[in-house]
């Protein structure tokens, strides 16, 4: 079993839809959870960062962490064509390297 | 303020050759990490440099080596290239005292091994 599992998609939605992206993980020691966005042929950029359990909101983006279920989510409201990218979840347990999921490729169709 | 810069952006090598990739971290950052991202996969940690020393290493063979210079820039060297080394190599920087894993990535060096 991989430490971090993420459905690679692809996921295609119409403009304005609510998008839900998810990852599961097996290591209960993970404490820091991130979502990175990666446009085609670019490096990943940090989108959201959450420590431990709970929700965090930033504009149209909401990150949720449920440590009891080992499950994290990223919600995108009012999705735009510019949101079309690969979304990578990543996590670590402090002073250790980030462990990434495979990434989910999202297309938002105008 | 320049972010993380990497060179070259693309390169093609043949099996058995050696390659050197270069990275300049974001201003104010002293820690550099290298990741390998194969097509359709998430980045895999290779190693991290801090104060010119390898601080952590992932599950990569000794063919992969690195160096950090006093100005915090870094190099990744790969010897005896294999076809499976074809990937996007990402450099990421962070402040050494930041334990949250918030990394700033460069745009990567895309290596093709023929």
Short mmCIF file of N, CA and C in Angstrom, two decimals, chain A residues 26-93:
data_model
loop_
_atom_site.label_atom_id
_atom_site.label_comp_id
_atom_site.label_asym_id
_atom_site.label_seq_id
_atom_site.Cartn_x
_atom_site.Cartn_y
_atom_site.Cartn_z
N UNK A 26 -1.84 6.48 4.70
CA UNK A 26 -1.76 5.35 5.63
C UNK A 26 -0.95 5.68 6.89
N UNK A 27 -0.10 6.71 6.84
CA UNK A 27 0.79 7.01 7.96
C UNK A 27 0.11 7.98 8.92
N UNK A 28 -0.29 7.49 10.08
CA UNK A 28 -1.02 8.32 11.04
C UNK A 28 -0.13 9.40 11.67
N UNK A 29 1.18 9.34 11.43
CA UNK A 29 2.09 10.35 11.98
C UNK A 29 2.11 11.64 11.17
N UNK A 30 1.53 11.61 9.98
CA UNK A 30 1.51 12.83 9.17
C UNK A 30 0.76 13.93 9.91
N UNK A 31 1.35 15.13 9.91
CA UNK A 31 0.75 16.25 10.63
C UNK A 31 0.51 17.46 9.73
N UNK A 32 1.31 17.60 8.67
CA UNK A 32 1.23 18.76 7.79
C UNK A 32 0.71 18.31 6.44
N UNK A 33 -0.29 19.01 5.94
CA UNK A 33 -0.97 18.60 4.72
C UNK A 33 -1.04 19.79 3.76
N UNK A 34 -0.65 19.53 2.52
CA UNK A 34 -0.61 20.59 1.52
C UNK A 34 -1.30 20.17 0.25
N UNK A 35 -1.72 21.16 -0.49
CA UNK A 35 -2.17 20.98 -1.86
C UNK A 35 -1.31 21.88 -2.75
N UNK A 36 -0.75 21.26 -3.76
CA UNK A 36 0.03 21.99 -4.75
C UNK A 36 -0.72 21.93 -6.08
N UNK A 37 -0.60 23.00 -6.85
CA UNK A 37 -1.17 23.06 -8.18
C UNK A 37 -0.01 23.08 -9.17
N UNK A 38 -0.13 22.28 -10.22
CA UNK A 38 0.93 22.20 -11.22
C UNK A 38 0.33 22.36 -12.60
N UNK A 39 0.65 23.47 -13.24
CA UNK A 39 0.24 23.67 -14.62
C UNK A 39 1.18 22.88 -15.52
N UNK A 40 0.70 22.60 -16.73
CA UNK A 40 1.46 21.79 -17.66
C UNK A 40 2.85 22.39 -17.90
N UNK A 41 3.85 21.56 -17.77
CA UNK A 41 5.25 21.93 -18.02
C UNK A 41 5.77 23.00 -17.07
N UNK A 42 5.17 23.07 -15.88
CA UNK A 42 5.63 24.00 -14.85
C UNK A 42 5.91 23.23 -13.57
N UNK A 43 6.58 23.90 -12.62
CA UNK A 43 6.78 23.28 -11.31
C UNK A 43 5.55 23.47 -10.44
N UNK A 44 5.38 22.63 -9.41
CA UNK A 44 4.24 22.77 -8.50
C UNK A 44 4.31 24.08 -7.72
N UNK A 45 3.14 24.66 -7.43
CA UNK A 45 3.07 25.84 -6.58
C UNK A 45 2.13 25.55 -5.42
N UNK A 46 2.52 25.99 -4.24
CA UNK A 46 1.73 25.73 -3.05
C UNK A 46 0.41 26.49 -3.11
N UNK A 47 -0.67 25.75 -2.91
CA UNK A 47 -2.01 26.34 -2.98
C UNK A 47 -2.61 26.49 -1.58
N UNK A 48 -2.56 25.43 -0.82
CA UNK A 48 -3.16 25.43 0.51
C UNK A 48 -2.27 24.62 1.45
N UNK A 49 -2.27 25.04 2.71
CA UNK A 49 -1.47 24.34 3.72
C UNK A 49 -2.31 24.24 4.99
N UNK A 50 -2.36 23.05 5.58
CA UNK A 50 -3.13 22.83 6.80
C UNK A 50 -2.28 22.03 7.77
N UNK A 51 -2.34 22.43 9.03
CA UNK A 51 -1.67 21.67 10.07
C UNK A 51 -2.72 20.90 10.87
N UNK A 52 -2.53 19.59 10.98
CA UNK A 52 -3.40 18.71 11.74
C UNK A 52 -4.81 18.71 11.15
N UNK A 53 -5.81 18.42 11.93
CA UNK A 53 -7.18 18.30 11.43
C UNK A 53 -7.86 19.65 11.32
N UNK A 54 -8.94 19.68 10.54
CA UNK A 54 -9.74 20.88 10.45
C UNK A 54 -9.87 21.39 9.03
N UNK A 55 -10.49 22.56 8.92
CA UNK A 55 -10.73 23.19 7.62
C UNK A 55 -9.92 24.47 7.50
N UNK A 56 -9.63 24.81 6.26
CA UNK A 56 -9.00 26.10 5.97
C UNK A 56 -9.55 26.62 4.66
N UNK A 57 -9.93 27.88 4.66
CA UNK A 57 -10.54 28.46 3.47
C UNK A 57 -9.68 29.61 2.97
N UNK A 58 -9.57 29.70 1.63
CA UNK A 58 -8.83 30.79 1.01
C UNK A 58 -9.51 31.10 -0.31
N UNK A 59 -10.36 32.10 -0.30
CA UNK A 59 -11.07 32.46 -1.52
C UNK A 59 -12.00 31.35 -1.96
N UNK A 60 -11.82 30.89 -3.18
CA UNK A 60 -12.67 29.81 -3.71
C UNK A 60 -12.22 28.42 -3.27
N UNK A 61 -11.13 28.34 -2.54
CA UNK A 61 -10.54 27.05 -2.17
C UNK A 61 -10.75 26.76 -0.69
N UNK A 62 -11.12 25.50 -0.40
CA UNK A 62 -11.26 25.03 0.98
C UNK A 62 -10.53 23.70 1.10
N UNK A 63 -9.64 23.62 2.09
CA UNK A 63 -8.94 22.37 2.38
C UNK A 63 -9.50 21.78 3.66
N UNK A 64 -9.71 20.47 3.64
CA UNK A 64 -10.21 19.76 4.83
C UNK A 64 -9.28 18.60 5.15
N UNK A 65 -9.05 18.38 6.44
CA UNK A 65 -8.26 17.26 6.89
C UNK A 65 -9.06 16.50 7.93
N UNK A 66 -9.21 15.21 7.73
CA UNK A 66 -9.86 14.33 8.71
C UNK A 66 -8.84 13.27 9.10
N UNK A 67 -8.12 13.52 10.18
CA UNK A 67 -7.05 12.60 10.58
C UNK A 67 -7.61 11.26 11.06
N UNK A 68 -8.82 11.26 11.62
CA UNK A 68 -9.38 9.99 12.09
C UNK A 68 -9.63 9.03 10.94
N UNK A 69 -9.96 9.59 9.77
CA UNK A 69 -10.21 8.76 8.59
C UNK A 69 -9.01 8.71 7.67
N UNK A 70 -7.96 9.47 7.97
CA UNK A 70 -6.77 9.59 7.11
C UNK A 70 -7.20 10.00 5.71
N UNK A 71 -7.89 11.13 5.65
CA UNK A 71 -8.52 11.56 4.41
C UNK A 71 -8.42 13.07 4.33
N UNK A 72 -7.93 13.60 3.19
CA UNK A 72 -7.90 15.03 3.01
C UNK A 72 -8.60 15.39 1.71
N UNK A 73 -9.15 16.61 1.69
CA UNK A 73 -9.91 17.05 0.53
C UNK A 73 -9.57 18.49 0.19
N UNK A 74 -9.74 18.80 -1.08
CA UNK A 74 -9.66 20.17 -1.56
C UNK A 74 -10.93 20.45 -2.36
N UNK A 75 -11.65 21.51 -1.99
CA UNK A 75 -12.84 21.90 -2.72
C UNK A 75 -12.55 23.21 -3.45
N UNK A 76 -12.99 23.25 -4.70
CA UNK A 76 -12.87 24.46 -5.50
C UNK A 76 -14.28 24.90 -5.87
N UNK A 77 -14.68 26.08 -5.42
CA UNK A 77 -16.01 26.61 -5.75
C UNK A 77 -15.91 27.47 -7.00
N UNK A 78 -17.03 27.54 -7.73
CA UNK A 78 -17.10 28.37 -8.93
C UNK A 78 -15.84 28.16 -9.80
N UNK A 79 -15.63 26.93 -10.19
CA UNK A 79 -14.40 26.60 -10.92
C UNK A 79 -14.30 27.38 -12.24
N UNK A 80 -13.09 27.72 -12.59
CA UNK A 80 -12.79 28.52 -13.78
C UNK A 80 -11.86 27.72 -14.71
N UNK A 81 -11.89 28.05 -16.00
CA UNK A 81 -10.96 27.36 -16.92
C UNK A 81 -9.50 27.51 -16.48
N UNK A 82 -9.17 28.61 -15.82
CA UNK A 82 -7.80 28.82 -15.35
C UNK A 82 -7.43 27.88 -14.20
N UNK A 83 -8.42 27.17 -13.64
CA UNK A 83 -8.14 26.18 -12.61
C UNK A 83 -7.69 24.85 -13.21
N UNK A 84 -7.74 24.74 -14.52
CA UNK A 84 -7.32 23.51 -15.20
C UNK A 84 -5.84 23.27 -14.96
N UNK A 85 -5.54 22.19 -14.28
CA UNK A 85 -4.16 21.89 -13.87
C UNK A 85 -4.16 20.51 -13.21
N UNK A 86 -2.98 20.08 -12.79
CA UNK A 86 -2.88 18.88 -11.97
C UNK A 86 -2.74 19.31 -10.51
N UNK A 87 -3.53 18.70 -9.65
CA UNK A 87 -3.53 19.03 -8.23
C UNK A 87 -2.87 17.89 -7.46
N UNK A 88 -1.83 18.22 -6.74
CA UNK A 88 -1.05 17.24 -5.99
C UNK A 88 -1.29 17.44 -4.50
N UNK A 89 -1.66 16.36 -3.81
CA UNK A 89 -1.66 16.44 -2.36
C UNK A 89 -0.28 16.03 -1.87
N UNK A 90 0.11 16.57 -0.73
CA UNK A 90 1.42 16.26 -0.16
C UNK A 90 1.31 16.35 1.35
N UNK A 91 2.13 15.60 2.04
CA UNK A 91 2.06 15.60 3.50
C UNK A 91 3.37 15.14 4.10
N UNK A 92 3.57 15.48 5.37
CA UNK A 92 4.75 14.98 6.08
C UNK A 92 4.52 15.10 7.57
N UNK A 93 5.47 14.54 8.35
CA UNK A 93 5.28 14.50 9.79
C UNK A 93 6.23 15.41 10.53
#
